Structures are given as C-alpha cells and as structure tokens.
Tab-separated table of C-alpha atoms in Angstrom:
chain	number	residue	atom	x	y	z
A	29	MET	CA	-43.295	84.149	54.415
A	30	LEU	CA	-45.464	84.827	51.051
A	31	ALA	CA	-42.576	85.958	48.924
A	32	CYS	CA	-40.587	82.649	50.273
A	33	LEU	CA	-42.518	80.397	49.562
A	34	THR	CA	-43.385	82.191	46.106
A	35	ASP	CA	-39.112	82.506	45.607
A	36	HIS	CA	-38.561	78.724	46.755
A	37	ARG	CA	-41.189	77.464	43.756
A	38	SER	CA	-40.353	79.602	41.411
A	39	LEU	CA	-37.012	77.715	41.709
A	40	SER	CA	-38.924	74.568	42.363
A	41	LEU	CA	-40.159	75.035	39.019
A	42	VAL	CA	-37.098	76.162	37.373
A	43	SER	CA	-35.153	73.075	38.124
A	44	ALA	CA	-38.502	71.049	37.568
A	45	ILE	CA	-37.778	72.286	34.111
A	46	ARG	CA	-34.388	71.751	34.039
A	47	TYR	CA	-34.538	67.975	35.113
A	48	LEU	CA	-37.171	67.774	32.051
A	49	PHE	CA	-35.159	69.609	29.587
A	50	LEU	CA	-32.207	67.183	30.531
A	51	PHE	CA	-34.528	63.694	30.276
A	52	PHE	CA	-35.950	64.954	27.018
A	53	PHE	CA	-32.885	65.209	25.634
A	54	PHE	CA	-31.141	62.507	26.717
A	55	PHE	CA	-34.530	60.459	25.542
A	56	SER	CA	-33.982	62.525	22.576
A	57	VAL	CA	-29.676	60.727	22.074
A	58	LEU	CA	-30.980	57.841	23.417
A	59	THR	CA	-34.187	57.541	20.667
A	60	SER	CA	-31.885	58.808	17.447
A	61	LYS	CA	-29.604	56.075	17.873
A	62	SER	CA	-31.842	53.253	18.574
A	63	GLY	CA	-33.429	53.688	15.170
A	64	ALA	CA	-29.647	52.559	13.824
A	65	CYS	CA	-28.075	48.761	13.374
A	66	SER	CA	-25.661	48.000	16.069
A	67	ASN	CA	-23.868	44.584	18.312
A	68	GLY	CA	-23.384	43.177	15.073
A	69	ASN	CA	-26.344	43.401	12.696
A	70	CYS	CA	-24.865	46.381	10.226
A	71	GLN	CA	-24.229	45.279	7.291
A	72	VAL	CA	-22.095	46.496	4.265
A	73	LEU	CA	-22.340	50.588	3.809
A	74	GLU	CA	-24.646	50.722	6.361
A	75	ALA	CA	-22.850	53.693	9.954
A	76	CYS	CA	-20.886	52.250	12.421
A	77	THR	CA	-19.200	53.510	15.417
A	78	ALA	CA	-17.122	50.977	16.374
A	79	THR	CA	-16.180	47.339	14.395
A	80	ARG	CA	-18.739	45.625	17.184
A	81	ASP	CA	-21.643	47.012	14.825
A	82	CYS	CA	-20.721	45.609	12.529
A	83	GLY	CA	-21.477	41.678	11.417
A	84	SER	CA	-19.055	38.599	10.722
A	85	GLY	CA	-15.943	39.507	8.027
A	86	LEU	CA	-16.780	43.538	8.269
A	87	TYR	CA	-15.160	46.514	10.372
A	88	CYS	CA	-15.948	49.808	10.928
A	89	GLY	CA	-13.983	51.968	8.570
A	90	ASN	CA	-14.220	54.850	6.123
A	91	CYS	CA	-12.212	56.633	3.159
A	92	PRO	CA	-11.598	59.961	3.889
A	93	ALA	CA	-9.063	60.493	0.287
A	94	LEU	CA	-12.767	60.139	-1.801
A	95	GLY	CA	-13.913	62.295	1.377
A	96	ALA	CA	-15.673	59.883	2.639
A	97	ASN	CA	-15.690	60.670	6.611
A	98	GLN	CA	-18.456	59.274	7.581
A	99	PRO	CA	-17.660	55.227	9.109
A	100	ILE	CA	-19.363	52.689	7.416
A	101	CYS	CA	-18.824	48.629	7.807
A	102	THR	CA	-16.446	47.723	5.433
A	103	ARG	CA	-15.787	44.159	3.745
A	104	ALA	CA	-12.720	42.908	5.223
A	105	GLN	CA	-13.100	38.759	3.651
A	106	ALA	CA	-13.452	37.233	0.382
A	107	ILE	CA	-16.130	34.661	-0.173
A	108	ILE	CA	-14.034	31.488	-1.848
A	109	PRO	CA	-15.749	30.895	-4.804
A	110	THR	CA	-15.640	27.229	-4.975
A	111	THR	CA	-17.809	27.466	-1.523
A	112	ILE	CA	-20.909	28.506	-4.149
A	113	ILE	CA	-19.434	26.556	-7.375
A	114	ASN	CA	-16.961	23.835	-6.903
A	115	GLY	CA	-15.526	21.397	-9.174
A	116	LEU	CA	-14.481	23.465	-12.661
A	117	PRO	CA	-10.763	23.128	-13.730
A	118	PHE	CA	-8.309	25.895	-11.190
A	119	ASN	CA	-8.127	28.480	-14.411
A	120	LYS	CA	-11.652	29.171	-14.635
A	121	TYR	CA	-11.824	31.176	-10.862
A	122	THR	CA	-10.712	34.935	-10.043
A	123	TRP	CA	-8.499	34.082	-6.803
A	124	LEU	CA	-7.451	37.635	-4.615
A	125	VAL	CA	-3.648	37.740	-4.257
A	126	THR	CA	-1.713	39.979	-2.016
A	127	HIS	CA	1.255	41.667	-3.456
A	128	ASN	CA	4.309	41.681	-1.721
A	129	SER	CA	2.878	40.076	1.222
A	130	PHE	CA	5.688	39.791	3.319
A	131	SER	CA	5.908	43.848	3.255
A	132	ILE	CA	3.894	44.841	6.518
A	133	VAL	CA	2.788	47.068	7.963
A	134	ASP	CA	4.972	47.749	11.770
A	135	ALA	CA	6.991	44.302	10.850
A	136	PRO	CA	9.810	44.323	13.321
A	137	PRO	CA	13.445	44.880	11.966
A	138	VAL	CA	16.339	42.909	11.529
A	139	ALA	CA	17.780	43.702	14.660
A	140	GLY	CA	20.439	47.120	14.556
A	141	ALA	CA	19.129	48.290	11.669
A	142	GLN	CA	15.967	50.859	11.102
A	143	ARG	CA	13.985	49.711	8.101
A	144	LEU	CA	13.793	51.940	5.602
A	145	THR	CA	11.390	50.213	2.563
A	146	PHE	CA	7.374	50.453	1.262
A	147	TYR	CA	5.544	48.853	2.991
A	148	ASN	CA	2.602	46.407	1.135
A	149	GLN	CA	0.050	44.679	3.616
A	150	GLU	CA	-1.275	45.457	7.213
A	151	ASP	CA	-1.610	42.076	8.167
A	152	THR	CA	0.658	39.090	9.242
A	153	VAL	CA	0.351	36.387	6.048
A	154	THR	CA	-1.489	33.899	8.472
A	155	ASN	CA	-3.989	36.804	8.420
A	156	GLN	CA	-4.062	37.469	4.632
A	157	LEU	CA	-5.104	33.860	3.497
A	158	MET	CA	-7.538	33.543	6.288
A	159	ASN	CA	-9.115	36.191	4.910
A	160	GLY	CA	-9.519	34.708	1.294
A	161	ALA	CA	-6.319	36.011	-0.140
A	162	ARG	CA	-5.133	32.703	-1.689
A	163	GLY	CA	-2.173	33.789	-3.970
A	164	LEU	CA	1.022	35.413	-2.287
A	165	MET	CA	3.759	37.289	-4.031
A	166	LEU	CA	7.115	36.848	-2.218
A	167	ASP	CA	10.667	38.426	-3.173
A	168	MET	CA	13.300	35.998	-1.981
A	169	TYR	CA	17.159	36.711	-1.941
A	170	ASP	CA	20.264	35.256	-0.392
A	171	PHE	CA	20.967	36.459	3.022
A	172	GLU	CA	22.910	35.681	6.216
A	173	ASP	CA	23.767	32.490	5.086
A	174	ASP	CA	20.050	31.693	4.054
A	175	ILE	CA	16.730	32.608	2.033
A	176	TRP	CA	14.963	35.590	3.299
A	177	LEU	CA	11.609	37.769	2.025
A	178	CYS	CA	13.372	41.377	1.258
A	179	HIS	CA	11.724	44.068	-0.692
A	180	SER	CA	15.225	45.395	-1.747
A	181	PHE	CA	16.927	46.522	-5.370
A	182	LYS	CA	19.664	45.633	-7.510
A	183	GLY	CA	19.366	41.948	-6.854
A	184	GLN	CA	20.693	42.767	-3.577
A	185	CYS	CA	19.152	42.452	-0.002
A	186	PHE	CA	20.703	44.626	3.279
A	187	ASN	CA	19.497	44.877	6.461
A	188	PHE	CA	17.904	48.180	6.312
A	189	THR	CA	15.177	45.932	3.753
A	190	ALA	CA	15.070	42.741	5.530
A	191	PHE	CA	11.946	41.472	7.313
A	192	GLN	CA	12.703	37.662	7.700
A	193	PRO	CA	13.830	34.041	6.432
A	194	ALA	CA	11.602	33.150	4.055
A	195	VAL	CA	10.618	29.871	5.906
A	196	ASN	CA	9.253	31.410	8.536
A	197	THR	CA	6.139	33.301	5.866
A	198	LEU	CA	5.982	29.900	4.099
A	199	LYS	CA	5.635	27.797	7.562
A	200	GLU	CA	2.770	30.262	7.723
A	201	VAL	CA	1.462	28.346	4.235
A	202	GLU	CA	1.911	24.768	5.985
A	203	ALA	CA	-0.495	25.624	8.506
A	204	PHE	CA	-2.938	26.550	6.783
A	205	LEU	CA	-3.279	23.974	3.986
A	206	SER	CA	-2.843	21.171	6.583
A	207	GLN	CA	-5.892	23.193	9.281
A	208	TYR	CA	-7.841	23.573	5.301
A	209	PRO	CA	-7.952	20.267	3.830
A	210	THR	CA	-9.696	21.767	0.331
A	211	GLU	CA	-8.198	25.066	0.333
A	212	ILE	CA	-5.740	25.695	-2.643
A	213	VAL	CA	-2.479	28.640	-2.457
A	214	THR	CA	-0.200	29.966	-5.232
A	215	ILE	CA	2.642	31.475	-4.585
A	216	ILE	CA	4.404	34.184	-6.966
A	217	ILE	CA	8.164	34.171	-6.083
A	218	GLU	CA	10.197	37.495	-7.193
A	219	ASP	CA	13.526	35.027	-7.222
A	220	TYR	CA	17.189	36.280	-6.111
A	221	VAL	CA	18.363	33.529	-4.604
A	222	HIS	CA	21.252	31.613	-6.582
A	223	THR	CA	22.082	29.297	-3.832
A	224	PRO	CA	21.817	25.772	-5.707
A	225	LYS	CA	19.051	24.471	-5.194
A	226	GLY	CA	18.169	26.628	-2.078
A	227	LEU	CA	14.460	26.668	-3.292
A	228	THR	CA	13.755	23.305	-3.513
A	229	ASN	CA	15.639	22.633	0.252
A	230	LEU	CA	13.379	26.104	1.457
A	231	PHE	CA	10.102	24.597	0.949
A	232	THR	CA	11.460	21.096	1.865
A	233	SER	CA	11.833	22.304	5.227
A	234	ALA	CA	8.644	24.509	5.065
A	235	GLY	CA	6.818	21.019	4.749
A	236	LEU	CA	5.133	22.788	1.738
A	237	ASP	CA	6.884	19.674	-0.595
A	238	LYS	CA	3.785	17.544	0.514
A	239	TYR	CA	1.543	19.788	-0.989
A	240	TRP	CA	3.672	20.630	-4.760
A	241	PHE	CA	1.515	20.791	-7.619
A	242	PRO	CA	4.485	19.385	-10.297
A	243	VAL	CA	5.396	21.203	-12.952
A	244	SER	CA	4.717	18.616	-15.486
A	245	LYS	CA	1.198	17.962	-14.992
A	246	MET	CA	0.946	21.819	-15.762
A	247	PRO	CA	-0.768	22.867	-18.894
A	248	ARG	CA	1.599	24.035	-21.410
A	249	LYS	CA	-0.447	24.858	-24.472
A	250	GLY	CA	-3.003	26.518	-23.105
A	251	GLU	CA	-5.777	24.050	-22.311
A	252	ASP	CA	-7.862	23.626	-19.351
A	253	TRP	CA	-6.107	23.170	-15.638
A	254	PRO	CA	-6.685	20.438	-13.281
A	255	THR	CA	-10.342	21.080	-11.384
A	256	VAL	CA	-9.766	21.793	-7.855
A	257	THR	CA	-11.698	18.824	-6.847
A	258	GLU	CA	-9.019	16.915	-8.978
A	259	MET	CA	-6.736	19.486	-7.415
A	260	VAL	CA	-7.767	18.560	-3.738
A	261	GLN	CA	-8.113	14.720	-3.837
A	262	LYS	CA	-4.526	14.860	-5.039
A	263	ASN	CA	-2.920	17.212	-3.073
A	264	TYR	CA	-1.775	19.530	-5.300
A	265	ARG	CA	-3.107	22.209	-3.556
A	266	LEU	CA	0.390	24.384	-3.317
A	267	LEU	CA	1.313	26.107	-7.026
A	268	VAL	CA	4.625	27.683	-7.096
A	269	PHE	CA	6.049	30.162	-9.777
A	270	THR	CA	9.042	31.472	-10.083
A	271	SER	CA	10.586	34.650	-12.010
A	272	ASP	CA	14.073	33.291	-13.033
A	273	ALA	CA	13.955	30.521	-15.986
A	274	SER	CA	16.492	28.017	-14.894
A	275	LYS	CA	14.962	27.481	-11.995
A	276	GLU	CA	12.214	24.970	-13.514
A	277	ALA	CA	14.950	22.344	-15.098
A	278	LYS	CA	17.029	22.955	-12.280
A	279	GLU	CA	14.786	22.558	-9.324
A	280	GLY	CA	11.501	21.474	-11.090
A	281	ILE	CA	9.609	25.278	-10.750
A	282	ALA	CA	7.014	26.473	-12.560
A	283	TYR	CA	8.598	29.658	-14.949
A	284	GLN	CA	5.771	31.753	-14.502
A	285	TRP	CA	5.702	33.367	-18.137
A	286	LYS	CA	5.814	30.117	-19.558
A	287	TYR	CA	1.761	29.179	-17.397
A	288	MET	CA	0.531	32.543	-17.736
A	289	VAL	CA	0.130	35.838	-19.091
A	290	GLU	CA	0.565	38.708	-17.387
A	291	ASN	CA	-0.262	42.663	-17.165
A	292	GLU	CA	2.231	45.814	-16.063
A	293	SER	CA	2.936	46.251	-12.668
A	294	GLY	CA	2.843	49.653	-10.900
A	295	ASP	CA	2.089	52.785	-12.122
A	296	PRO	CA	1.343	51.839	-15.728
A	297	GLY	CA	-1.373	49.221	-14.072
A	298	VAL	CA	-2.890	51.500	-12.966
A	299	ALA	CA	-3.506	53.826	-15.915
A	300	PRO	CA	-6.924	54.503	-16.502
A	301	GLY	CA	-7.519	53.054	-20.414
A	302	SER	CA	-4.210	51.152	-20.813
A	303	CYS	CA	-3.736	47.322	-19.687
A	304	PRO	CA	0.283	46.409	-21.687
A	305	ASN	CA	1.083	42.696	-20.700
A	306	ARG	CA	4.503	43.040	-18.481
A	307	LYS	CA	7.365	42.790	-20.935
A	308	GLU	CA	8.729	39.075	-19.762
A	309	SER	CA	4.883	37.493	-20.727
A	310	LYS	CA	2.893	37.208	-23.498
A	311	SER	CA	0.158	39.229	-25.276
A	312	LEU	CA	-2.553	39.411	-22.765
A	313	SER	CA	-4.906	38.053	-26.005
A	314	SER	CA	-2.315	34.655	-26.289
A	315	ARG	CA	-3.710	31.881	-25.868
A	316	SER	CA	-1.388	29.190	-25.352
A	317	SER	CA	-1.158	29.868	-21.972
A	318	SER	CA	-4.780	29.460	-20.219
A	319	LEU	CA	-3.881	31.977	-16.085
A	320	PHE	CA	-4.095	35.546	-16.572
A	321	PHE	CA	-2.350	37.358	-13.959
A	322	MET	CA	-3.564	41.452	-13.165
A	323	ASN	CA	-1.670	43.411	-11.114
A	324	TYR	CA	-3.188	46.473	-9.718
A	325	PHE	CA	-1.116	48.581	-6.979
A	326	PRO	CA	0.855	51.673	-7.575
A	327	THR	CA	4.656	52.257	-8.182
A	328	TYR	CA	4.777	53.778	-4.770
A	329	PRO	CA	2.165	52.228	-2.436
A	330	VAL	CA	0.405	54.876	0.327
A	331	GLU	CA	-2.348	53.196	2.666
A	332	ALA	CA	-4.373	55.823	2.830
A	333	ASP	CA	-5.037	55.918	-1.054
A	334	ALA	CA	-5.255	52.220	-1.600
A	335	CYS	CA	-9.614	52.934	-0.536
A	336	LYS	CA	-9.289	55.118	-3.403
A	337	GLU	CA	-7.640	53.159	-5.648
A	338	HIS	CA	-10.208	50.347	-4.246
A	339	SER	CA	-13.609	51.776	-5.677
A	340	THR	CA	-14.484	52.206	-8.739
A	341	PRO	CA	-11.205	52.999	-10.858
A	342	LEU	CA	-10.134	48.542	-9.653
A	343	ALA	CA	-13.950	47.862	-11.327
A	344	GLU	CA	-13.158	50.169	-14.238
A	345	MET	CA	-9.326	48.401	-14.821
A	346	VAL	CA	-10.358	44.791	-14.426
A	347	ASN	CA	-13.083	45.956	-17.433
A	348	THR	CA	-10.366	47.138	-19.440
A	349	CYS	CA	-7.822	44.336	-19.095
A	350	TYR	CA	-10.575	42.022	-19.666
A	351	LYS	CA	-11.283	43.571	-23.378
A	352	ALA	CA	-7.704	44.092	-23.779
A	353	ALA	CA	-6.946	39.797	-22.965
A	354	GLY	CA	-9.542	39.187	-25.366
A	355	ASN	CA	-12.447	38.801	-23.476
A	356	LEU	CA	-10.663	36.850	-20.560
A	357	MET	CA	-10.946	37.376	-17.634
A	358	PRO	CA	-7.964	37.586	-14.373
A	359	ASN	CA	-7.285	34.953	-12.922
A	360	PHE	CA	-5.206	36.321	-10.309
A	361	LEU	CA	-5.452	39.914	-8.954
A	362	ALA	CA	-3.290	41.484	-6.539
A	363	VAL	CA	-2.567	44.225	-4.799
A	364	ASN	CA	-2.161	46.304	-1.993
A	365	PHE	CA	-3.596	46.870	1.259
A	366	TYR	CA	-6.618	44.327	0.611
A	367	MET	CA	-8.750	45.370	3.741
A	368	ARG	CA	-8.364	48.958	2.718
A	369	SER	CA	-11.993	50.195	0.822
A	370	ASP	CA	-15.117	52.126	0.357
A	371	GLY	CA	-17.367	49.560	0.734
A	372	GLY	CA	-17.167	46.330	-0.840
A	373	GLY	CA	-13.433	47.195	-2.561
A	374	VAL	CA	-11.266	43.969	-3.789
A	375	PHE	CA	-13.440	41.579	-1.875
A	376	ASP	CA	-16.612	43.093	-4.443
A	377	VAL	CA	-14.433	42.908	-6.962
A	378	VAL	CA	-13.264	39.563	-6.957
A	379	ASP	CA	-17.046	38.395	-6.642
A	380	ARG	CA	-18.358	40.044	-9.933
A	381	MET	CA	-14.898	38.617	-11.960
A	382	ASN	CA	-15.827	35.015	-10.199
A	383	GLY	CA	-19.824	35.608	-11.211
A	384	PRO	CA	-19.606	35.933	-15.050
A	385	SER	CA	-17.026	33.059	-15.379
A	386	LEU	CA	-18.419	30.296	-13.256
A	387	CYS	CA	-22.193	30.586	-13.771
A	388	GLY	CA	-23.261	33.361	-15.654
A	389	CYS	CA	-24.210	36.039	-13.144
A	390	SER	CA	-23.467	39.303	-12.432
A	391	THR	CA	-21.532	38.066	-8.836
A	392	VAL	CA	-20.474	35.047	-7.517
A	393	THR	CA	-22.970	36.059	-4.913
A	394	ALA	CA	-25.938	35.436	-7.536
A	395	CYS	CA	-24.682	31.764	-7.857
A	396	GLN	CA	-26.813	28.664	-7.739
A	397	ALA	CA	-24.288	25.399	-7.258
A	398	THR	CA	-26.780	23.211	-8.716
A	399	ALA	CA	-28.802	25.421	-11.329
A	400	PRO	CA	-28.483	25.658	-15.009
A	401	PHE	CA	-25.712	28.127	-16.561
A	402	GLY	CA	-26.898	32.040	-15.874
A	403	SER	CA	-29.359	30.689	-13.966
A	404	CYS	CA	-29.180	33.819	-11.143
A	405	LYS	CA	-30.968	34.719	-7.925
A	406	ASN	CA	-31.655	38.116	-6.783
A	407	VAL	CA	-28.850	39.647	-5.304
A	408	PRO	CA	-30.005	43.304	-2.735
A	409	THR	CA	-27.994	45.888	-3.242
A	410	PRO	CA	-26.183	47.609	-0.438
A	411	THR	CA	-26.911	51.309	-0.325
A	412	ARG	CA	-25.332	53.859	2.324
A	413	THR	CA	-27.515	55.058	5.379
A	414	PRO	CA	-27.296	58.421	6.647
A	415	ALA	CA	-24.839	59.710	8.187
A	416	THR	CA	-24.649	59.675	12.010
A	417	ASN	CA	-21.013	60.780	12.987
A	418	ASN	CA	-18.192	61.985	11.366
A	419	ALA	CA	-15.341	59.986	13.852
A	420	GLY	CA	-12.699	57.479	13.312
A	421	SER	CA	-11.104	55.856	11.023
A	422	PHE	CA	-8.943	53.338	9.090
A	423	THR	CA	-6.244	51.925	11.904
A	424	GLY	CA	-4.331	50.124	9.278
A	425	SER	CA	-4.161	46.695	11.259
A	426	VAL	CA	-6.681	43.767	10.838
A	427	GLN	CA	-7.886	43.739	14.355
A	428	PHE	CA	-8.803	47.735	14.124
A	429	ALA	CA	-8.659	48.363	17.662
A	430	LYS	CA	-8.754	51.941	17.917
A	431	SER	CA	-12.604	52.031	15.850
A	432	ALA	CA	-14.670	55.118	15.395
A	433	SER	CA	-15.820	57.083	18.970
A	434	THR	CA	-19.487	57.744	20.072
A	435	VAL	CA	-20.486	61.461	19.340
A	436	HIS	CA	-24.028	62.271	19.497
A	437	SER	CA	-25.923	64.378	16.740
A	438	PRO	CA	-24.973	67.821	16.190
A	439	LYS	CA	-27.749	69.391	15.786
A	440	ASN	CA	-29.044	67.851	19.803
A	441	LEU	CA	-25.256	69.077	20.360
A	442	PHE	CA	-25.892	73.072	19.322
A	443	PHE	CA	-29.903	73.057	20.667
A	444	PHE	CA	-27.759	71.629	24.588
A	445	ILE	CA	-24.876	73.108	25.018
A	446	PHE	CA	-26.073	76.815	23.109
A	447	LEU	CA	-29.392	76.621	24.652
A	448	PHE	CA	-29.885	75.436	27.732
A	449	PRO	CA	-27.649	78.100	30.109
A	450	LEU	CA	-31.087	80.262	27.926
A	451	LEU	CA	-33.226	79.118	30.644
A	452	GLU	CA	-31.428	80.322	33.424
A	453	PHE	CA	-32.167	83.378	31.405
A	454	TRP	CA	-35.932	83.651	30.626
A	455	LEU	CA	-36.464	81.128	33.661
C-alpha cells in the first residue's frame, strides 16, 4: 500500500510539474507579446502580425527584396499637402502620380481573350485617389468603336492588351471630384486616339467637362500657376495633358511638353546619378515651363522589387533630378505599385519633397500653417522595432487580406518542443 501511495504521489508530482511548466510557457508567450503594440496602435516601422495591428493609413507588410522579412507597419496613404499649407500656386506643390493607373493586377480580361501585358498598379483608380494619388497616367486608344485604356505597342490596341473603356475610369475620377470638392486631379494621356473630337466627347460623357482647367488660362512662359484656392473657387480642378500636339488646337487639350519638363521614363529614369530629360521635353533646367514631371519606374515592372525601388534609391534619384533641374523640385512623382515600400516609401519621399518648397522644412509634416517660412516643428523619426516573427508578406492588394500569421517566439518554441518531452525522462 505504501508503495502504491508513493507511486501515486510521484505521478501527481510529475503531472503538477508538467502543468506548472505549461503555465509558465504560455505565460511567457503572452507576456512577450503584451509589450508589443497591437489593435491599431502600431505606427510606421513597428513590428506587426496583421494589418489590424497598425494605425490608420498603414498596413502590415515586408520587403524580402531588401532582406527585410519581418512584417512592419507600412504607409499606404499620402498626406495631402494642401491640408497643411494651403493657398500657394499649384506649381509649388509635389503630387503623387500612379504610372499606368489603369493597368491593375487581377483586372478582368476582355471577354474571350487572355491578357498578355505588364501590370503597374494593384488597386482601383478610386482607391489610388483615396490613398492620395493626385495624378493619373492613362494610355488611350481607339478600340472596338470606342476609346479604351490599353497597355499596348506600335499605337494599336489588341484584345489581349486592352483593359476597359476609358469612360469607366474617368467616371471614377468624376465621382471622386464630386465627393471631394477641394481636391485637384491631373491626368496625363499617352494619346493614340484618332477619332475626331474623341477625347472631348469622352470627357464630356464622363461628366468631367465641368471641372476642366481651360488651356487658355495655363501659364505659357514659366510663370506661376493660379493658387490652389483660386482653382478650387473656379472649379478648375481637372488638369488634362496629352502627348499629341495637334489636340491643343483641335480640342483644347494641353500639349504636355509645352507646359512641363519631364525626365526620361523607364530604365534611364532610375539609373543612379543621372536624370536625363525626355526627348520630347525641353531641358529640365528650362524655366519656360513651370511644371516638372518626374518619372521613377523601370521599363519592366516587377511587384516584388518595388519595395526596394521605393527605399533609398528613390530618395537619391529625387535629389539627382532636383539638381539636374537647377534646384527645382519636381511637381509630379510617377511610380509603379505605389504602396510597396520598406516603411515610408513614396509617401515619405513626397512629404520630404513638399517640405522645403512649402515651408522651408525637411518634411511637410514639420510645416506650420501660420508660421514664417523656415519655422519648423519637431517631428519624431520612427525607428524599427526588434523582430518578433518572420511570417507574412505583402499581398499585392489594397485590402492586404493575407496578413502575417502569428508565430510564437522561436526561443520559446525551441524550449517547448525539445525540452518538454525530456521531463518524462527526468521525472
């Protein structure tokens, strides 16, 4: 009987120790996470496991192209500079532009055709505008007795390179301008439309003619544009430029390179240390045009590489182009996959482009609306938090539904998996 009692007590002791061990293990896991942010409290560069951990305007993603596998809260929305410093001439601001805004991953193909072309963006034009893009680059072609958005070649649209009728996207722009009566949008058309009055009828059909900035009122000799306040008051909130010089006389649509200078697009526009002007454009240092359009995207877009492109190389290229233009800050910054980055990305760069121009500060977030030029408030610099897990990745959609999954601390897992079975032997 005494032996049985002793065995029973020994088994009870083993069970108690096991339960005690389990308690301390799960307690350590929970407390190791309790010190981290969550539930919408995480800020830029702070570690996260899901988008719900991150604050407003952020998502949870990583950048494997830079070796940054740890998911962090990453910016997905721009600061609209006029919400901080308003009332300046339009050409004093820098605006985010989406390159080939219509060329969207997972966009449905034309019926009966498998699309064979490149993609440049990952969310709808409406969402691009909601996230702070204020410029859209649209390629327009005659196709199927209509005007279509198409990512094609040699001036001809095919069913395997077509996206949708252009009026659909322009109606998204109209809905946005109608809902937000103080916003201004610029559209850059790569123009392959030969139908007489085709663009005029297109924009009228979309309801955008009422927002049209008249070409007759655009500055032609490098002088300042009207202030954004004046443009809003007169409802001149849509600027449209075309690559076809004949359209200015025929349809009253501004010929792009009469009003802006532009650097080369594609690979030449991302080559470090060089910022050549596009052949159709005047020299970047010319002061006969008061707008500067900066392209920053490779010839062949790769989603996974965009986060790397939008890190240090982008900031360095902005500085290169700024110097090439005789210390003139670009007014438009056009990119692919605009939300992908290693933290702040395109949005931080645009903030830093607006700061010096609008208030003499390093970033627009340091500007003070009523303070003298150069009077800046202190803005804390975000810092990266220690890695806590290596799961998850950028999903390529605006919802980022496939967020990083929860993974417990590796050292705790090691302790649990390898040491817990040994208790049976030890006890």
